[in-house]
MMTF fields as JSON, N, C-alpha, C and O atoms, coordinates in Angstrom:
{
  "mmtfVersion": "1.0.0",
  "mmtfProducer": "UNKNOWN",
  "numBonds": 539,
  "numAtoms": 540,
  "numGroups": 135,
  "numChains": 1,
  "numModels": 1,
  "chainsPerModel": [1],
  "groupsPerChain": [135],
  "chainIdList": ["A"],
  "bondAtomList": [4, 2, 8, 6, 12, 10, 16, 14, 20, 18, 24, 22, 28, 26, 32, 30, 36, 34, 40, 38, 44, 42, 48, 46, 52, 50, 56, 54, 60, 58, 64, 62, 68, 66, 72, 70, 76, 74, 80, 78, 84, 82, 88, 86, 92, 90, 96, 94, 100, 98, 104, 102, 108, 106, 112, 110, 116, 114, 120, 118, 124, 122, 128, 126, 132, 130, 136, 134, 140, 138, 144, 142, 148, 146, 152, 150, 156, 154, 160, 158, 164, 162, 168, 166, 172, 170, 176, 174, 180, 178, 184, 182, 188, 186, 192, 190, 196, 194, 200, 198, 204, 202, 208, 206, 212, 210, 216, 214, 220, 218, 224, 222, 228, 226, 232, 230, 236, 234, 240, 238, 244, 242, 248, 246, 252, 250, 256, 254, 260, 258, 264, 262, 268, 266, 272, 270, 276, 274, 280, 278, 284, 282, 288, 286, 292, 290, 296, 294, 300, 298, 304, 302, 308, 306, 312, 310, 316, 314, 320, 318, 324, 322, 328, 326, 332, 330, 336, 334, 340, 338, 344, 342, 348, 346, 352, 350, 356, 354, 360, 358, 364, 362, 368, 366, 372, 370, 376, 374, 380, 378, 384, 382, 388, 386, 392, 390, 396, 394, 400, 398, 404, 402, 408, 406, 412, 410, 416, 414, 420, 418, 424, 422, 428, 426, 432, 430, 436, 434, 440, 438, 444, 442, 448, 446, 452, 450, 456, 454, 460, 458, 464, 462, 468, 466, 472, 470, 476, 474, 480, 478, 484, 482, 488, 486, 492, 490, 496, 494, 500, 498, 504, 502, 508, 506, 512, 510, 516, 514, 520, 518, 524, 522, 528, 526, 532, 530, 536, 534],
  "bondOrderList": [1, 1, 1, 1, 1, 1, 1, 1, 1, 1, 1, 1, 1, 1, 1, 1, 1, 1, 1, 1, 1, 1, 1, 1, 1, 1, 1, 1, 1, 1, 1, 1, 1, 1, 1, 1, 1, 1, 1, 1, 1, 1, 1, 1, 1, 1, 1, 1, 1, 1, 1, 1, 1, 1, 1, 1, 1, 1, 1, 1, 1, 1, 1, 1, 1, 1, 1, 1, 1, 1, 1, 1, 1, 1, 1, 1, 1, 1, 1, 1, 1, 1, 1, 1, 1, 1, 1, 1, 1, 1, 1, 1, 1, 1, 1, 1, 1, 1, 1, 1, 1, 1, 1, 1, 1, 1, 1, 1, 1, 1, 1, 1, 1, 1, 1, 1, 1, 1, 1, 1, 1, 1, 1, 1, 1, 1, 1, 1, 1, 1, 1, 1, 1, 1],
  "groupList": [{"groupName": "MET", "atomNameList": ["N", "CA", "C", "O"], "elementList": ["N", "C", "C", "O"], "formalChargeList": [0, 0, 0, 0], "bondAtomList": [1, 0, 2, 1, 3, 2], "bondOrderList": [1, 1, 2], "singleLetterCode": "M", "chemCompType": "L-PEPTIDE LINKING"}, {"groupName": "VAL", "atomNameList": ["N", "CA", "C", "O"], "elementList": ["N", "C", "C", "O"], "formalChargeList": [0, 0, 0, 0], "bondAtomList": [1, 0, 2, 1, 3, 2], "bondOrderList": [1, 1, 2], "singleLetterCode": "V", "chemCompType": "L-PEPTIDE LINKING"}, {"groupName": "ASN", "atomNameList": ["N", "CA", "C", "O"], "elementList": ["N", "C", "C", "O"], "formalChargeList": [0, 0, 0, 0], "bondAtomList": [1, 0, 2, 1, 3, 2], "bondOrderList": [1, 1, 2], "singleLetterCode": "N", "chemCompType": "L-PEPTIDE LINKING"}, {"groupName": "GLY", "atomNameList": ["N", "CA", "C", "O"], "elementList": ["N", "C", "C", "O"], "formalChargeList": [0, 0, 0, 0], "bondAtomList": [1, 0, 2, 1, 3, 2], "bondOrderList": [1, 1, 2], "singleLetterCode": "G", "chemCompType": "PEPTIDE LINKING"}, {"groupName": "SER", "atomNameList": ["N", "CA", "C", "O"], "elementList": ["N", "C", "C", "O"], "formalChargeList": [0, 0, 0, 0], "bondAtomList": [1, 0, 2, 1, 3, 2], "bondOrderList": [1, 1, 2], "singleLetterCode": "S", "chemCompType": "L-PEPTIDE LINKING"}, {"groupName": "THR", "atomNameList": ["N", "CA", "C", "O"], "elementList": ["N", "C", "C", "O"], "formalChargeList": [0, 0, 0, 0], "bondAtomList": [1, 0, 2, 1, 3, 2], "bondOrderList": [1, 1, 2], "singleLetterCode": "T", "chemCompType": "L-PEPTIDE LINKING"}, {"groupName": "ASP", "atomNameList": ["N", "CA", "C", "O"], "elementList": ["N", "C", "C", "O"], "formalChargeList": [0, 0, 0, 0], "bondAtomList": [1, 0, 2, 1, 3, 2], "bondOrderList": [1, 1, 2], "singleLetterCode": "D", "chemCompType": "L-PEPTIDE LINKING"}, {"groupName": "ILE", "atomNameList": ["N", "CA", "C", "O"], "elementList": ["N", "C", "C", "O"], "formalChargeList": [0, 0, 0, 0], "bondAtomList": [1, 0, 2, 1, 3, 2], "bondOrderList": [1, 1, 2], "singleLetterCode": "I", "chemCompType": "L-PEPTIDE LINKING"}, {"groupName": "LEU", "atomNameList": ["N", "CA", "C", "O"], "elementList": ["N", "C", "C", "O"], "formalChargeList": [0, 0, 0, 0], "bondAtomList": [1, 0, 2, 1, 3, 2], "bondOrderList": [1, 1, 2], "singleLetterCode": "L", "chemCompType": "L-PEPTIDE LINKING"}, {"groupName": "LYS", "atomNameList": ["N", "CA", "C", "O"], "elementList": ["N", "C", "C", "O"], "formalChargeList": [0, 0, 0, 0], "bondAtomList": [1, 0, 2, 1, 3, 2], "bondOrderList": [1, 1, 2], "singleLetterCode": "K", "chemCompType": "L-PEPTIDE LINKING"}, {"groupName": "ARG", "atomNameList": ["N", "CA", "C", "O"], "elementList": ["N", "C", "C", "O"], "formalChargeList": [0, 0, 0, 0], "bondAtomList": [1, 0, 2, 1, 3, 2], "bondOrderList": [1, 1, 2], "singleLetterCode": "R", "chemCompType": "L-PEPTIDE LINKING"}, {"groupName": "GLU", "atomNameList": ["N", "CA", "C", "O"], "elementList": ["N", "C", "C", "O"], "formalChargeList": [0, 0, 0, 0], "bondAtomList": [1, 0, 2, 1, 3, 2], "bondOrderList": [1, 1, 2], "singleLetterCode": "E", "chemCompType": "L-PEPTIDE LINKING"}, {"groupName": "GLN", "atomNameList": ["N", "CA", "C", "O"], "elementList": ["N", "C", "C", "O"], "formalChargeList": [0, 0, 0, 0], "bondAtomList": [1, 0, 2, 1, 3, 2], "bondOrderList": [1, 1, 2], "singleLetterCode": "Q", "chemCompType": "L-PEPTIDE LINKING"}, {"groupName": "PHE", "atomNameList": ["N", "CA", "C", "O"], "elementList": ["N", "C", "C", "O"], "formalChargeList": [0, 0, 0, 0], "bondAtomList": [1, 0, 2, 1, 3, 2], "bondOrderList": [1, 1, 2], "singleLetterCode": "F", "chemCompType": "L-PEPTIDE LINKING"}, {"groupName": "ALA", "atomNameList": ["N", "CA", "C", "O"], "elementList": ["N", "C", "C", "O"], "formalChargeList": [0, 0, 0, 0], "bondAtomList": [1, 0, 2, 1, 3, 2], "bondOrderList": [1, 1, 2], "singleLetterCode": "A", "chemCompType": "L-PEPTIDE LINKING"}, {"groupName": "HIS", "atomNameList": ["N", "CA", "C", "O"], "elementList": ["N", "C", "C", "O"], "formalChargeList": [0, 0, 0, 0], "bondAtomList": [1, 0, 2, 1, 3, 2], "bondOrderList": [1, 1, 2], "singleLetterCode": "H", "chemCompType": "L-PEPTIDE LINKING"}, {"groupName": "TYR", "atomNameList": ["N", "CA", "C", "O"], "elementList": ["N", "C", "C", "O"], "formalChargeList": [0, 0, 0, 0], "bondAtomList": [1, 0, 2, 1, 3, 2], "bondOrderList": [1, 1, 2], "singleLetterCode": "Y", "chemCompType": "L-PEPTIDE LINKING"}, {"groupName": "CYS", "atomNameList": ["N", "CA", "C", "O"], "elementList": ["N", "C", "C", "O"], "formalChargeList": [0, 0, 0, 0], "bondAtomList": [1, 0, 2, 1, 3, 2], "bondOrderList": [1, 1, 2], "singleLetterCode": "C", "chemCompType": "L-PEPTIDE LINKING"}],
  "groupTypeList": [0, 1, 2, 2, 3, 4, 5, 6, 4, 5, 7, 7, 4, 7, 4, 8, 9, 9, 6, 0, 7, 10, 11, 8, 6, 5, 8, 12, 9, 0, 8, 3, 13, 5, 3, 10, 4, 11, 7, 1, 10, 14, 3, 7, 10, 5, 13, 1, 12, 11, 11, 9, 12, 9, 4, 3, 0, 15, 3, 5, 9, 2, 14, 7, 8, 0, 1, 1, 15, 6, 6, 11, 13, 6, 14, 12, 1, 14, 3, 7, 9, 15, 6, 16, 11, 6, 8, 7, 9, 5, 15, 8, 15, 2, 9, 7, 6, 3, 6, 10, 17, 1, 11, 8, 13, 8, 8, 6, 3, 6, 14, 9, 10, 7, 11, 0, 1, 5, 9, 3, 13, 8, 5, 2, 9, 9, 0, 6, 5, 1, 9, 8, 1, 7, 8],
  "groupIdList": [1, 2, 3, 4, 5, 6, 7, 8, 9, 10, 11, 12, 13, 14, 15, 16, 17, 18, 19, 20, 21, 22, 23, 24, 25, 26, 27, 28, 29, 30, 31, 32, 33, 34, 35, 36, 37, 38, 39, 40, 41, 42, 43, 44, 45, 46, 47, 48, 49, 50, 51, 52, 53, 54, 55, 56, 57, 58, 59, 60, 61, 62, 63, 64, 65, 66, 67, 68, 69, 70, 71, 72, 73, 74, 75, 76, 77, 78, 79, 80, 81, 82, 83, 84, 85, 86, 87, 88, 89, 90, 91, 92, 93, 94, 95, 96, 97, 98, 99, 100, 101, 102, 103, 104, 105, 106, 107, 108, 109, 110, 111, 112, 113, 114, 115, 116, 117, 118, 119, 120, 121, 122, 123, 124, 125, 126, 127, 128, 129, 130, 131, 132, 133, 134, 135],
  "secStructList": [7, 3, 3, 7, 1, 7, 6, 6, 7, 3, 3, 7, 7, 7, 7, 7, 7, 2, 2, 2, 2, 2, 2, 2, 2, 2, 2, 2, 2, 2, 2, 6, 7, 1, 1, 2, 2, 2, 2, 2, 2, 2, 2, 2, 2, 2, 2, 2, 2, 2, 2, 2, 2, 2, 2, 6, 7, 7, 1, 3, 3, 3, 3, 3, 3, 3, 3, 3, 3, 3, 4, 4, 4, 2, 2, 2, 2, 2, 2, 2, 2, 2, 2, 6, 6, 6, 6, 3, 3, 3, 3, 3, 3, 3, 3, 3, 6, 6, 6, 3, 3, 3, 3, 3, 3, 3, 3, 3, 3, 3, 2, 2, 2, 2, 2, 2, 2, 2, 2, 2, 2, 2, 6, 7, 6, 6, 3, 3, 3, 3, 3, 3, 3, 3, 7],
  "xCoordList": [4.346, 3.552, 3.583, 3.603, 3.584, 3.588, 2.384, 2.17, 1.607, 0.466, 0.984, 1.674, 0.664, 1.167, 0.285, 0.393, -0.575, -1.435, -2.836, -3.763, -3.005, -4.32, -4.988, -4.317, -6.287, -6.993, -7.251, -7.612, -7.076, -7.413, -6.204, -6.386, -4.989, -3.833, -2.712, -2.567, -1.931, -0.816, 0.386, 0.248, 1.543, 2.776, 3.322, 3.413, 3.688, 4.342, 5.638, 5.786, 6.566, 7.84, 7.884, 7.445, 8.422, 8.635, 10.035, 10.596, 10.584, 11.887, 11.673, 10.94, 12.316, 12.234, 13.644, 14.512, 13.855, 15.149, 15.314, 14.336, 16.571, 16.88, 16.187, 15.725, 16.11, 15.464, 13.966, 13.38, 13.346, 11.923, 11.724, 10.75, 12.635, 12.562, 12.695, 11.98, 13.609, 13.775, 12.479, 12.042, 11.876, 10.621, 9.512, 8.725, 9.46, 8.466, 8.633, 7.654, 9.877, 10.149, 9.787, 9.264, 10.072, 9.714, 8.201, 7.704, 7.471, 6.011, 5.455, 4.506, 6.047, 5.593, 5.643, 4.682, 6.764, 6.925, 6.003, 5.361, 5.943, 5.152, 3.662, 2.963, 3.173, 1.744, 1.348, 0.161, 2.332, 2.033, 1.718, 1.077, 2.156, 1.971, 2.938, 4.044, 2.524, 3.36, 4.464, 5.417, 4.365, 5.407, 5.296, 4.326, 6.299, 6.32, 5.148, 4.53, 4.845, 3.746, 2.433, 1.632, 2.216, 0.955, 0.824, -0.247, 1.899, 1.821, 1.725, 1.044, 2.387, 2.271, 0.841, 0.29, 0.229, -1.168, -2.091, -3.002, -1.866, -2.701, -2.551, -3.536, -1.331, -1.105, -1.789, -2.368, -1.722, -2.37, -3.882, -4.541, -4.446, -5.903, -6.331, -7.326, -5.588, -5.906, -5.839, -6.735, -4.795, -4.632, -5.774, -6.353, -6.102, -7.181, -8.507, -9.273, -8.785, -10.036, -10.117, -11.158, -9.027, -9.019, -9.212, -9.952, -8.558, -8.67, -10.063, -10.574, -10.685, -12.062, -12.999, -13.879, -12.805, -13.649, -13.485, -14.474, -12.26, -11.995, -12.486, -12.974, -12.363, -12.732, -14.246, -14.697, -15.03, -16.474, -17.016, -18.23, -16.125, -16.566, -17.205, -16.801, -18.198, -18.804, -19.385, -19.61, -19.626, -20.169, -19.076, -17.901, -19.474, -18.548, -18.143, -18.989, -16.866, -16.337, -15.386, -14.824, -15.217, -14.181, -13.216, -13.632, -11.924, -10.937, -9.666, -9.432, -8.856, -7.514, -6.548, -6.694, -5.566, -4.539, -3.209, -2.78, -2.554, -1.26, -0.196, -0.35, 0.878, 1.99, 3.283, 3.537, 4.099, 5.405, 6.465, 6.345, 7.516, 8.56, 9.852, 9.854, 10.945, 12.218, 12.152, 11.498, 12.835, 12.852, 13.247, 12.752, 14.122, 14.612, 13.527, 13.739, 12.362, 11.29, 10.175, 9.072, 10.458, 9.479, 8.96, 7.776, 9.823, 9.419, 8.398, 7.468, 8.559, 7.594, 6.237, 5.197, 6.249, 4.995, 4.334, 3.124, 5.126, 4.59, 3.963, 2.938, 4.571, 4.024, 2.66, 1.745, 2.515, 1.218, 0.215, -0.933, 0.649, -0.222, -0.767, -1.945, 0.083, -0.32, -1.469, -2.36, -1.44, -2.476, -3.844, -4.856, -3.879, -5.132, -5.445, -6.082, -5.002, -5.225, -6.696, -7.037, -7.577, -9.011, -9.584, -10.612, -8.94, -9.413, -8.861, -9.49, -7.69, -6.955, -7.46, -7.29, -8.078, -8.576, -7.545, -7.458, -6.761, -5.694, -4.545, -4.758, -3.318, -2.134, -1.161, -0.784, -0.755, 0.236, 1.477, 1.381, 2.631, 3.907, 4.749, 4.875, 5.329, 6.143, 7.321, 7.176, 8.483, 9.667, 9.551, 9.139, 9.924, 9.999, 11.298, 11.818, 11.819, 13.007, 14.136, 14.763, 14.406, 15.513, 15.236, 14.867, 15.408, 15.276, 14.022, 13.951, 13.055, 11.785, 10.689, 10.776, 9.647, 8.539, 7.218, 7.078, 6.255, 4.88, 4.04, 4.163, 3.191, 2.273, 0.862, 0.53, 0.034, -1.381, -2.186, -2.033, -3.038, -3.909, -5.349, -5.814, -6.065, -7.495, -8.176, -8.045, -8.905, -9.492, -11.002, -11.641, -11.566, -13.009, -13.326, -12.907, -14.076, -14.416, -14.858, -15.253, -14.787, -15.244, -14.462, -13.231, -15.192, -14.59, -13.598, -12.558, -13.899, -13.01, -11.693, -10.637, -11.751, -10.508, -9.704, -8.474, -10.387, -9.685, -8.976, -7.837, -9.655, -9.056, -7.83, -6.817, -7.919, -6.812, -5.582, -4.463, -5.775, -4.629, -3.989, -2.766, -4.801, -4.261, -3.418, -2.319, -3.924, -3.165, -1.874, -0.851, -1.925, -0.716, 0.409, 1.567, 0.072, 1.087, 1.414, 2.581, 0.395, 0.611, 1.543, 2.369, 1.414, 2.211, 3.594, 4.412, 3.856, 5.163, 6.071, 5.844, 7.079, 7.954, 8.791, 9.418, 8.808, 9.58, 8.837, 9.436, 7.547, 6.745, 6.841, 6.672, 7.115, 7.238, 5.879, 5.656, 4.986, 3.664, 2.619, 2.814, 1.512, 0.38, -0.863, -1.109, -1.647, -2.831, -3.987, -3.856, -5.106, -6.306, -7.361, -7.637, -7.941, -9.046, -10.233, -10.164, -11.312, -12.536, -13.318, -13.499, -13.779, -14.5, -15.996, -16.767],
  "yCoordList": [22.386, 22.876, 24.396, 25.046, 24.936, 26.382, 26.759, 26.199, 27.694, 28.168, 29.208, 30.144, 29.061, 29.971, 31.206, 31.898, 31.49, 32.663, 32.358, 33.121, 31.26, 30.867, 30.002, 29.227, 30.125, 29.344, 27.913, 27.075, 27.614, 26.265, 25.426, 24.322, 25.899, 25.063, 25.325, 26.423, 24.285, 24.335, 23.69, 22.686, 24.253, 23.691, 22.694, 22.984, 21.509, 20.511, 20.105, 20.276, 19.578, 19.103, 17.592, 17.024, 16.945, 15.503, 15.205, 15.97, 14.105, 13.653, 12.44, 11.518, 12.444, 11.313, 10.923, 11.777, 9.635, 9.16, 9.554, 9.8, 9.612, 10.06, 9.21, 9.742, 7.895, 7.043, 7.337, 7.238, 7.697, 8.056, 9.379, 9.533, 10.319, 11.605, 11.356, 11.963, 10.464, 10.151, 9.541, 9.899, 8.624, 8.016, 9.062, 9.065, 9.936, 11.012, 11.92, 12.268, 12.302, 13.168, 12.49, 13.127, 11.191, 10.448, 10.422, 10.677, 10.115, 10.103, 11.491, 11.625, 12.506, 13.874, 14.192, 14.714, 13.877, 14.139, 13.247, 13.712, 11.967, 10.996, 11.32, 11.184, 11.751, 12.0, 13.455, 13.779, 14.332, 15.718, 16.616, 17.653, 16.242, 17.116, 18.292, 18.141, 19.461, 20.654, 20.742, 21.5, 19.994, 20.037, 18.88, 18.123, 18.75, 17.67, 17.779, 16.771, 18.985, 19.158, 18.661, 18.042, 18.932, 18.518, 16.996, 16.46, 16.307, 14.844, 14.251, 13.243, 14.847, 14.372, 14.554, 13.656, 15.707, 15.936, 14.918, 14.406, 14.614, 13.62, 12.244, 11.524, 11.881, 10.6, 10.528, 9.502, 11.604, 11.642, 11.565, 10.851, 12.296, 12.233, 10.804, 10.317, 10.133, 8.756, 7.841, 7.024, 7.972, 7.149, 7.388, 6.434, 8.645, 8.971, 8.406, 7.845, 8.55, 8.034, 6.514, 5.989, 5.806, 4.351, 3.92, 2.974, 4.599, 4.235, 4.521, 3.75, 5.606, 5.888, 4.788, 4.347, 4.347, 3.288, 1.998, 1.331, 1.646, 0.419, 0.511, -0.476, 1.678, 1.801, 1.734, 1.513, 1.916, 1.834, 0.429, 0.226, -0.542, -1.919, -2.523, -2.239, -3.35, -4.119, -5.395, -5.505, -6.355, -7.637, -8.566, -8.39, -9.548, -10.512, -10.054, -9.652, -10.111, -9.653, -10.68, -11.505, -10.614, -11.342, -10.294, -9.225, -10.604, -9.618, -10.312, -11.485, -9.56, -9.992, -8.987, -7.779, -9.491, -8.642, -8.995, -10.148, -7.991, -8.194, -7.494, -6.331, -8.212, -7.663, -7.965, -9.108, -6.929, -7.095, -6.702, -5.679, -7.534, -7.295, -7.971, -8.823, -7.59, -8.273, -9.657, -9.857, -10.595, -11.987, -12.125, -13.014, -11.264, -11.372, -11.141, -11.428, -10.622, -10.328, -11.379, -11.12, -12.557, -13.65, -13.996, -14.291, -13.964, -14.327, -13.335, -13.733, -12.046, -11.053, -11.275, -11.144, -11.612, -11.909, -13.13, -13.141, -14.148, -15.371, -15.075, -15.66, -14.172, -13.827, -13.171, -13.518, -12.226, -11.564, -12.572, -12.617, -13.378, -14.395, -15.341, -15.698, -15.737, -16.679, -16.12, -16.861, -14.813, -14.184, -14.125, -13.898, -14.328, -14.169, -15.394, -15.269, -16.57, -17.793, -18.073, -18.687, -17.628, -17.87, -17.113, -17.517, -16.025, -15.226, -15.725, -15.549, -16.344, -16.675, -17.995, -19.058, -17.904, -19.102, -19.667, -20.882, -18.792, -19.205, -18.221, -17.017, -18.746, -17.902, -18.324, -19.493, -17.374, -17.628, -16.802, -15.625, -17.42, -16.749, -16.97, -18.101, -15.906, -16.048, -15.093, -13.953, -15.552, -14.7, -13.831, -14.294, -12.567, -11.649, -10.871, -10.711, -10.398, -9.536, -10.093, -9.332, -11.371, -11.952, -12.171, -13.275, -11.125, -11.305, -10.654, -10.409, -10.376, -9.815, -10.849, -11.745, -10.7, -11.654, -10.913, -9.777, -11.574, -11.088, -12.157, -13.35, -11.696, -12.573, -12.163, -10.979, -13.125, -12.876, -13.679, -14.895, -12.975, -13.613, -13.454, -12.329, -14.56, -14.514, -14.627, -15.635, -13.582, -13.469, -13.596, -13.152, -14.201, -14.337, -14.284, -15.154, -13.249, -13.164, -11.781, -10.963, -11.529, -10.284, -9.094, -9.101, -8.084, -6.902, -6.213, -5.736, -6.152, -5.496, -6.253, -5.64, -7.579, -8.377, -8.231, -8.217, -8.123, -7.869, -6.517, -6.374, -5.54, -4.217, -4.321, -3.667, -5.129, -5.277, -5.928, -5.459, -7.005, -7.66, -6.727, -6.701, -5.964, -5.012, -3.959, -3.634, -3.428, -2.433, -3.036, -2.356, -4.297, -4.958, -4.913, -4.693, -5.122, -5.048, -3.596, -3.256, -2.743, -1.338, -0.615, 0.196, -0.902, -0.188, -0.81, -0.263, -1.933, -2.574, -1.948, -2.13, -1.226, -0.483, -1.384, -0.904, -2.669, -3.612, -4.017, -4.601, -3.715, -4.072, -2.954, -1.779, -3.332, -2.338, -1.867, -0.672, -2.807, -2.513, -3.329, -4.518, -2.695, -3.395, -2.844, -1.638, -3.74, -3.308, -4.253, -5.469, -3.697, -4.482, -4.195, -3.04, -5.256, -5.128, -5.885, -7.092, -5.164, -5.776, -6.308, -5.603, -7.543, -8.167, -8.028, -8.494],
  "zCoordList": [10.919, 9.823, 9.81, 10.855, 8.62, 8.458, 7.622, 6.547, 8.101, 7.326, 6.353, 6.758, 5.08, 4.063, 3.89, 2.878, 4.847, 4.766, 4.285, 4.556, 3.579, 3.095, 4.151, 4.832, 4.293, 5.306, 4.863, 5.689, 3.587, 3.126, 2.724, 2.21, 2.934, 2.622, 3.617, 4.154, 3.841, 4.769, 4.1, 3.402, 4.307, 3.766, 4.77, 5.963, 4.274, 5.114, 4.44, 3.229, 5.193, 4.651, 4.771, 5.771, 3.739, 3.79, 3.277, 2.493, 3.717, 3.239, 2.35, 2.709, 1.19, 0.272, -0.153, -0.329, -0.311, -0.804, -2.265, -2.971, -2.706, -4.07, -5.133, -6.143, -4.918, -5.919, -6.008, -7.086, -4.889, -4.906, -5.66, -6.397, -5.478, -6.206, -7.702, -8.5, -8.087, -9.526, -10.088, -11.182, -9.332, -9.783, -9.873, -10.819, -8.893, -8.869, -10.083, -10.742, -10.376, -11.531, -12.849, -13.764, -12.936, -14.152, -14.338, -15.435, -13.271, -13.347, -13.667, -14.439, -13.076, -13.326, -14.817, -15.382, -15.444, -16.88, -17.71, -18.652, -17.357, -18.112, -18.063, -19.066, -16.893, -16.719, -16.953, -16.965, -17.139, -17.472, -16.284, -16.454, -15.083, -13.931, -14.046, -14.567, -13.561, -13.709, -12.662, -12.847, -11.577, -10.558, -9.591, -9.615, -8.739, -7.75, -6.779, -6.434, -6.341, -5.382, -5.959, -5.259, -7.239, -7.871, -7.895, -7.61, -8.231, -8.292, -6.885, -6.698, -5.897, -4.513, -4.024, -3.387, -4.312, -3.908, -4.559, -3.908, -5.848, -6.541, -5.895, -5.732, -5.531, -4.868, -3.513, -3.158, -2.764, -1.452, -1.601, -0.845, -2.572, -2.799, -3.12, -2.582, -3.99, -4.363, -3.147, -2.936, -2.357, -1.163, -0.182, 0.337, 0.076, 1.014, 0.52, 1.304, -0.775, -1.343, -1.189, -0.795, -1.497, -1.372, 0.077, 0.346, 1.006, 2.417, 2.96, 3.772, 2.531, 2.955, 2.482, 3.222, 1.245, 0.694, 1.498, 1.803, 1.84, 2.582, 4.016, 4.566, 4.628, 6.039, 6.248, 7.372, 5.201, 5.314, 5.127, 5.104, 4.992, 4.739, 5.983, 7.111, 5.756, 6.844, 6.271, 5.066, 7.145, 6.701, 6.211, 6.533, 5.435, 4.855, 3.471, 2.672, 3.186, 1.896, 1.322, 2.041, 0.009, -0.709, -1.235, -1.682, -1.181, -1.607, -2.065, -1.772, -2.789, -3.178, -2.571, -2.76, -1.845, -1.257, -1.903, -1.866, -2.5, -3.135, -2.302, -1.927, -2.018, -1.249, -2.002, -2.381, -2.215, -2.856, -1.835, -1.161, -1.727, -0.724, -1.149, -2.037, -0.515, -0.736, -0.096, 0.927, -0.717, -0.275, 1.192, 1.884, 1.668, 3.045, 4.098, 5.276, 3.681, 4.631, 4.614, 5.096, 4.064, 4.043, 5.439, 5.6, 6.436, 7.797, 8.347, 9.048, 8.036, 8.499, 7.838, 8.484, 6.547, 5.847, 6.48, 6.705, 6.762, 7.366, 8.727, 9.075, 9.498, 10.809, 10.708, 11.455, 9.791, 9.592, 9.044, 9.486, 8.083, 7.481, 8.55, 8.531, 9.466, 10.527, 11.373, 11.788, 11.623, 12.45, 11.771, 12.434, 10.447, 9.703, 8.841, 7.795, 9.276, 8.505, 8.241, 7.23, 9.143, 8.971, 7.775, 7.231, 7.356, 6.214, 4.882, 3.839, 4.92, 3.701, 3.126, 3.723, 1.964, 1.292, 0.333, 0.156, -0.289, -1.19, -1.044, -0.902, -1.08, -0.984, -2.072, -2.156, -2.903, -3.948, -3.648, -3.301, -3.783, -3.559, -4.8, -5.268, -5.339, -6.54, -6.472, -6.03, -6.908, -6.995, -8.247, -9.311, -8.09, -9.223, -9.107, -8.002, -10.187, -10.182, -9.312, -8.574, -9.375, -8.631, -7.169, -6.768, -6.348, -4.902, -4.328, -3.124, -5.157, -4.683, -4.856, -5.695, -4.034, -4.051, -4.179, -3.727, -4.803, -4.803, -4.118, -4.396, -3.22, -2.5, -2.889, -2.858, -3.253, -3.512, -2.5, -2.379, -1.785, -0.801, -1.258, -1.444, -1.443, -1.708, -0.357, 0.338, 0.005, 1.335, 1.286, 0.332, 2.312, 2.444, 3.925, 4.688, 4.337, 5.746, 6.163, 5.333, 7.454, 8.046, 7.491, 7.462, 7.056, 6.44, 7.368, 6.913, 8.643, 9.6, 9.744, 9.906, 9.686, 9.75, 8.469, 8.509, 7.327, 6.068, 6.154, 5.71, 6.722, 6.921, 7.84, 7.594, 8.883, 9.836, 9.196, 9.404, 8.419, 7.787, 6.768, 6.634, 6.052, 5.082, 5.793, 5.343, 6.895, 7.669, 8.216, 8.297, 8.586, 9.073, 8.055, 8.41, 6.794, 5.734, 5.373, 5.18, 5.28, 4.905, 5.871, 5.45, 7.146, 8.136, 8.343, 9.083, 7.705, 7.786, 6.725, 5.529, 7.15, 6.237, 5.338, 4.394, 5.618, 4.798, 3.526, 2.623, 3.446, 2.275, 1.239, 1.563, -0.011, -1.092, -1.592, -1.787, -1.795, -2.349, -1.615, -1.362, -1.273, -0.669, -1.351, -1.333, -1.954, -2.682, -2.378, -2.518, -1.965, -1.671, -2.729, -3.053, -3.257, -4.206, -3.616, -3.388, -3.376, -2.867, -4.057, -5.049, -3.963, -5.075, -4.891, -5.73]
}
């Protein structure tokens, strides 16, 4: 990290694949952001806000967990699913875009365990999208 002289901001470097840069540039133009840094900061703020909200959960909760992944990673999804069968009340699996899948998990149980299963998918680099909605 390099401090740019200001006490409230720091410059960091990240590497992104070319397709991610193209998507970022498209969103930047579509949403009216003035530059890549601005849209990256907005994405990070949104992510941090969502994670803070989820990390404060306690008690029993109902939730929907959506996971999108390539078909070849079905076994990894099944492994995580197996560890949290007590939370999963309903599981829907559907093919989308040819070789991609969407998984919907209707969850009911301890908030901390819901947080754990979500992190299990979020930290798995094979998953394209992971989204938790608390009901």
